[in-house]
Coordinates of C-alpha atoms in Angstrom, one line a residue:
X1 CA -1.5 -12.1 4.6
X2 CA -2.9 -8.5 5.3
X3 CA -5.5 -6.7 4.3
X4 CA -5.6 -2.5 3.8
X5 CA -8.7 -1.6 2.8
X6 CA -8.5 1.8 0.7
X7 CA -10.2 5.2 2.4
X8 CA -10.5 6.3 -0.8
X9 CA -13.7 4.9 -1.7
X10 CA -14.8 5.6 2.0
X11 CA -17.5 8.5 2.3
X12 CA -14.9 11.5 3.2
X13 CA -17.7 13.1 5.1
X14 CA -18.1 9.9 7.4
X15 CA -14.2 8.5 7.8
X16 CA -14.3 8.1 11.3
X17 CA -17.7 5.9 10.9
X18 CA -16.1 4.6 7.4
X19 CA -12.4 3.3 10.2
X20 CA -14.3 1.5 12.3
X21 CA -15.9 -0.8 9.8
X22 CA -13.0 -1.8 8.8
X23 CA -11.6 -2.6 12.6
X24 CA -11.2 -6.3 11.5
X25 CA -8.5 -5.6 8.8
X26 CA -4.5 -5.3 9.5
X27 CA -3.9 -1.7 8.2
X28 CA -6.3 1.6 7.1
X29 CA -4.9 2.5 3.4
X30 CA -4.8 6.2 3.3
X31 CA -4.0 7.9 -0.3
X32 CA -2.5 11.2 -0.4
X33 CA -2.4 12.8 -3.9
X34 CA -1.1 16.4 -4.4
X35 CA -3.0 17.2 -8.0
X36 CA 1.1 16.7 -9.4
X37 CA 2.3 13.8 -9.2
X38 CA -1.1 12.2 -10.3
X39 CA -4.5 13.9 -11.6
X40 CA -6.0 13.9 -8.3
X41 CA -6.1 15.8 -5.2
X42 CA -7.6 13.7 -2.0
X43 CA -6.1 14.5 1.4
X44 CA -2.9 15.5 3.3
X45 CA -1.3 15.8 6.4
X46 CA -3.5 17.3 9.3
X47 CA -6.3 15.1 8.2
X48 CA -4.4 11.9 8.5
X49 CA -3.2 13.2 11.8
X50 CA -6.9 13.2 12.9
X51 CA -7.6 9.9 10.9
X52 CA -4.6 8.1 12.8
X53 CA -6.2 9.5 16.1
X54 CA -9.7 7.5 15.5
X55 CA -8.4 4.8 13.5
X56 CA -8.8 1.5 15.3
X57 CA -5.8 -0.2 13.3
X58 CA -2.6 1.3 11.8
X59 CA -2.5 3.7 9.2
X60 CA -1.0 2.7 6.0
X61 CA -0.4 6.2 3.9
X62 CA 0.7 5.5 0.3
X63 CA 2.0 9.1 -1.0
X64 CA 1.4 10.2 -4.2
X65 CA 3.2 13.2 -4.0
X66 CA 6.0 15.3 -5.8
X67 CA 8.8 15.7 -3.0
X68 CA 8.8 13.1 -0.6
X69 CA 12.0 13.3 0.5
X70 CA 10.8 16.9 2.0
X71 CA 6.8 15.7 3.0
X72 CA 6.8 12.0 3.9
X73 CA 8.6 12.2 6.9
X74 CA 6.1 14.6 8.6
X75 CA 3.2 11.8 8.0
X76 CA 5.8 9.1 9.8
X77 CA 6.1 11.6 12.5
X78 CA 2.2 12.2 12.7
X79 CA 2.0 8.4 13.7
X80 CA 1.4 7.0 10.2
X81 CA 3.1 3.3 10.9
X82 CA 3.3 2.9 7.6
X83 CA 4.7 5.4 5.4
X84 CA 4.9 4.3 1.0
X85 CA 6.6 6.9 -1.4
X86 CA 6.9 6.4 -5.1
X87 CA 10.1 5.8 -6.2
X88 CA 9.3 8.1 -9.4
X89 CA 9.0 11.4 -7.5
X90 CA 12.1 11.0 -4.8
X91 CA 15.8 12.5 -5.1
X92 CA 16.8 9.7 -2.5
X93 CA 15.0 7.0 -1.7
X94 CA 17.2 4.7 0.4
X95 CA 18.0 8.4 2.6
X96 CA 14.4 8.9 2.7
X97 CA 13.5 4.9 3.9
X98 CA 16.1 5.4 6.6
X99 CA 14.7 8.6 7.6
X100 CA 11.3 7.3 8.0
X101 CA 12.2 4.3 9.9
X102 CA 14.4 6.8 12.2
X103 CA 11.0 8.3 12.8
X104 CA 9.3 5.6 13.9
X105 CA 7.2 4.3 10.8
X106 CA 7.7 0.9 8.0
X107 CA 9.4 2.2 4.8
X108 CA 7.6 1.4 1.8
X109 CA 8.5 2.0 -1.7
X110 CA 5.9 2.0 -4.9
X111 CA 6.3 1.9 -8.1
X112 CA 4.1 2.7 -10.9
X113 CA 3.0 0.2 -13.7
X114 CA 5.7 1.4 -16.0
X115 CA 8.3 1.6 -14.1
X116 CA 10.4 -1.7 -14.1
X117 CA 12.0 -3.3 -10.5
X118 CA 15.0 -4.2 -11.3
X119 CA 17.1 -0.8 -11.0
X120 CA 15.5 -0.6 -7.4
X121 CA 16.7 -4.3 -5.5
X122 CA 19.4 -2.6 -3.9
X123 CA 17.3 -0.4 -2.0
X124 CA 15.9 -3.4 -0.2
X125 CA 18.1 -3.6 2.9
X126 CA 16.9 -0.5 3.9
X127 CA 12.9 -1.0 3.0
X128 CA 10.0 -2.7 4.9
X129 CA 8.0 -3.4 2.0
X130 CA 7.6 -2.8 -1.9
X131 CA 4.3 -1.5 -3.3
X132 CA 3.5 -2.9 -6.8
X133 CA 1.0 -0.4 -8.3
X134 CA -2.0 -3.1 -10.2
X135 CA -3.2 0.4 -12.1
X136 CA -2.0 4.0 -12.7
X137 CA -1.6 5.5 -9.7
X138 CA -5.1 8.4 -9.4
X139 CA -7.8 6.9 -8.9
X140 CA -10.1 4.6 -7.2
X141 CA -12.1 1.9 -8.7
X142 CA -9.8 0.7 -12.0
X143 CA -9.3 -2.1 -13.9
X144 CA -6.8 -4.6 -12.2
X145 CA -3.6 -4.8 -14.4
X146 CA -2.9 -8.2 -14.4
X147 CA 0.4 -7.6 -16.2
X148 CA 1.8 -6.5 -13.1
X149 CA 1.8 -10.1 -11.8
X150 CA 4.7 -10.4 -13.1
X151 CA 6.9 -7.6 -11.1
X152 CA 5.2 -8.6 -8.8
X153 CA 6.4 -12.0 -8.8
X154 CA 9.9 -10.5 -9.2
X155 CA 9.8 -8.7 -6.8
X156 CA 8.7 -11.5 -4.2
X157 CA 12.1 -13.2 -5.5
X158 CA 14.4 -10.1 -5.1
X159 CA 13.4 -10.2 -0.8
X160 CA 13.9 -14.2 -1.1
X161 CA 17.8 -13.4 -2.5
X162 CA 17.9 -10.8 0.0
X163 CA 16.7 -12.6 2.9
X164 CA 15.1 -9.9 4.9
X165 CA 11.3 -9.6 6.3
X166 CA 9.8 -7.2 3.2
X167 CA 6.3 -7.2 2.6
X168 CA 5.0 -7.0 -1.2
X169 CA 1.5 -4.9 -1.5
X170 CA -0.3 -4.9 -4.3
X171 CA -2.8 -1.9 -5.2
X172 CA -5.5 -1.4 -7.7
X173 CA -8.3 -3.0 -8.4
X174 CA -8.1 -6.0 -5.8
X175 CA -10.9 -7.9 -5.0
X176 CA -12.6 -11.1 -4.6
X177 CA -11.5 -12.0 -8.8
X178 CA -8.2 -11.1 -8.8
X179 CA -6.7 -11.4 -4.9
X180 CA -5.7 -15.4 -5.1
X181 CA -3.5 -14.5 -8.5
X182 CA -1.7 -11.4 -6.2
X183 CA -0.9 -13.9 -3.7
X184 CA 0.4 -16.8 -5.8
X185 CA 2.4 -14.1 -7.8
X186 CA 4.0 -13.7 -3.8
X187 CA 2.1 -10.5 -2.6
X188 CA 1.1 -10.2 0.9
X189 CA -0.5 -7.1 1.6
X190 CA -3.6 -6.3 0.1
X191 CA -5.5 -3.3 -0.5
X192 CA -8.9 -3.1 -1.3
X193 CA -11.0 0.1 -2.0
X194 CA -14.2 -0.4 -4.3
X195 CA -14.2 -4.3 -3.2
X196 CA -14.6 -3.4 0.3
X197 CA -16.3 -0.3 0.7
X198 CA -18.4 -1.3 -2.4
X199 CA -20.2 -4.2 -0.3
X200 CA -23.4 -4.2 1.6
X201 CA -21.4 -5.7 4.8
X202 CA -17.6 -4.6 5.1
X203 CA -16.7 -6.8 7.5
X204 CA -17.9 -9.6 5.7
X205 CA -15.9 -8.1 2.7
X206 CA -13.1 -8.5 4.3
X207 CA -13.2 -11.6 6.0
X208 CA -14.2 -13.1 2.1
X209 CA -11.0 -11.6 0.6
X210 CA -8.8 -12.9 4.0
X211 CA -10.4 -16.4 3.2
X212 CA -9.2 -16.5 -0.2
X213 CA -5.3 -16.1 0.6
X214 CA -5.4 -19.0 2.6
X215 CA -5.1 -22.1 1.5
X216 CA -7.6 -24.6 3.0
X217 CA -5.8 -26.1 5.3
X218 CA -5.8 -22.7 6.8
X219 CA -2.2 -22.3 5.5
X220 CA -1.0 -18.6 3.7
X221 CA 0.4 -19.0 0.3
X222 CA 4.0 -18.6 0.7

């Protein structure tokens, strides 16, 4: 179970103060938005070179960008170690997830609320984890969709028929209320913008939302 707090409702003038509060979770979610593929233009790739610089765990950029199969692979190369692209906006997705595990990064794929899994579980051999968008893709601080749970859930069965180690994410308004339903649904990667940054002590943010996806026995859900 891993938690990726979101930079996105991180104070942009402060994100090397705004990374280390967050040194006690797995992964630093970074979203790039280009003003085309969504409504929103954040950051892009020489400021998550600096971020992955000063970040004290790995950076986990989920791109929500026209193009990918030309742009992602230059954020795998700047050491992003985890590199998501919506299936949506690429030409070739299994090309571009073996191109950005040739350079040296996780392949993720995302998909966005409407668009359904099923016509994407081949691309699994060749992916390192599946991003189930919880709202539309943007912007911070939504609603949770929990009509996702079920894709997401789906998903979680597709890697079990396949077999292989492929992590599910879940994105968009997770927090404290909704995390234990992502898990049981069979997600395993967590990211949390307004839930985290949002409380008075981050750390103790995340260590709240890492407590609630174990069981108490101290067991994951599986």
């Amino acid at each position: 179970m891993q938690i990726s707090p979101s930079i996105l409702s991180a104070d942009f003038a402060n994100l090397e103060a705004d990374l280390l509060a967050i040194r006690s979770a797995d992964w630093a979610h970074v979203d790039v938005m280009d003003n085309h593929f969504v409504p929103n233009l954040t950051l892009g790739l020489p400021v998550v070179e600096a971020l992955v610089k000063v970040s004290p765990v790995p950076v986990d950029c989920h791109l929500m960008i026209d193009d990918p199969d030309r742009w992602a692979p230059g954020y795998a190369e700047a050491g992003a170690q985890l590199v998501t692209f919506h299936v949506e906006a690429a030409a070739d997705p299994r090309g571009l997830a073996r191109t950005l595990r040739a350079a040296g990064a996780r392949a993720g794929l995302a998909v966005k609320p409407g668009t359904p899994w099923a016509p994407y579980e081949d691309l699994l051999p060749d992916l390192d984890m599946v991003l189930v968008m919880t709202v539309e893709p943007g912007f911070g601080g939504q609603s949770f969709m929990a009509d996702q749970l079920p894709k997401v859930r789906a998903v979680r069965e597709s890697v079990r028929r396949f077999g292989g180690e492929v992590w599910v994410q879940v994105d968009g308004g997770v927090s404290a209320q909704t995390i234990e339903q992502c898990a049981e649904a069979g997600a395993d990667v967590f990211v949390a913008g307004s839930a985290v940054y949002g409380a008075d002590d981050v750390g103790e943010a995340i260590a709240e939302l890492r407590a609630l996806v174990k069981d108490p026995g101290g067991h994951t859900h599986s």
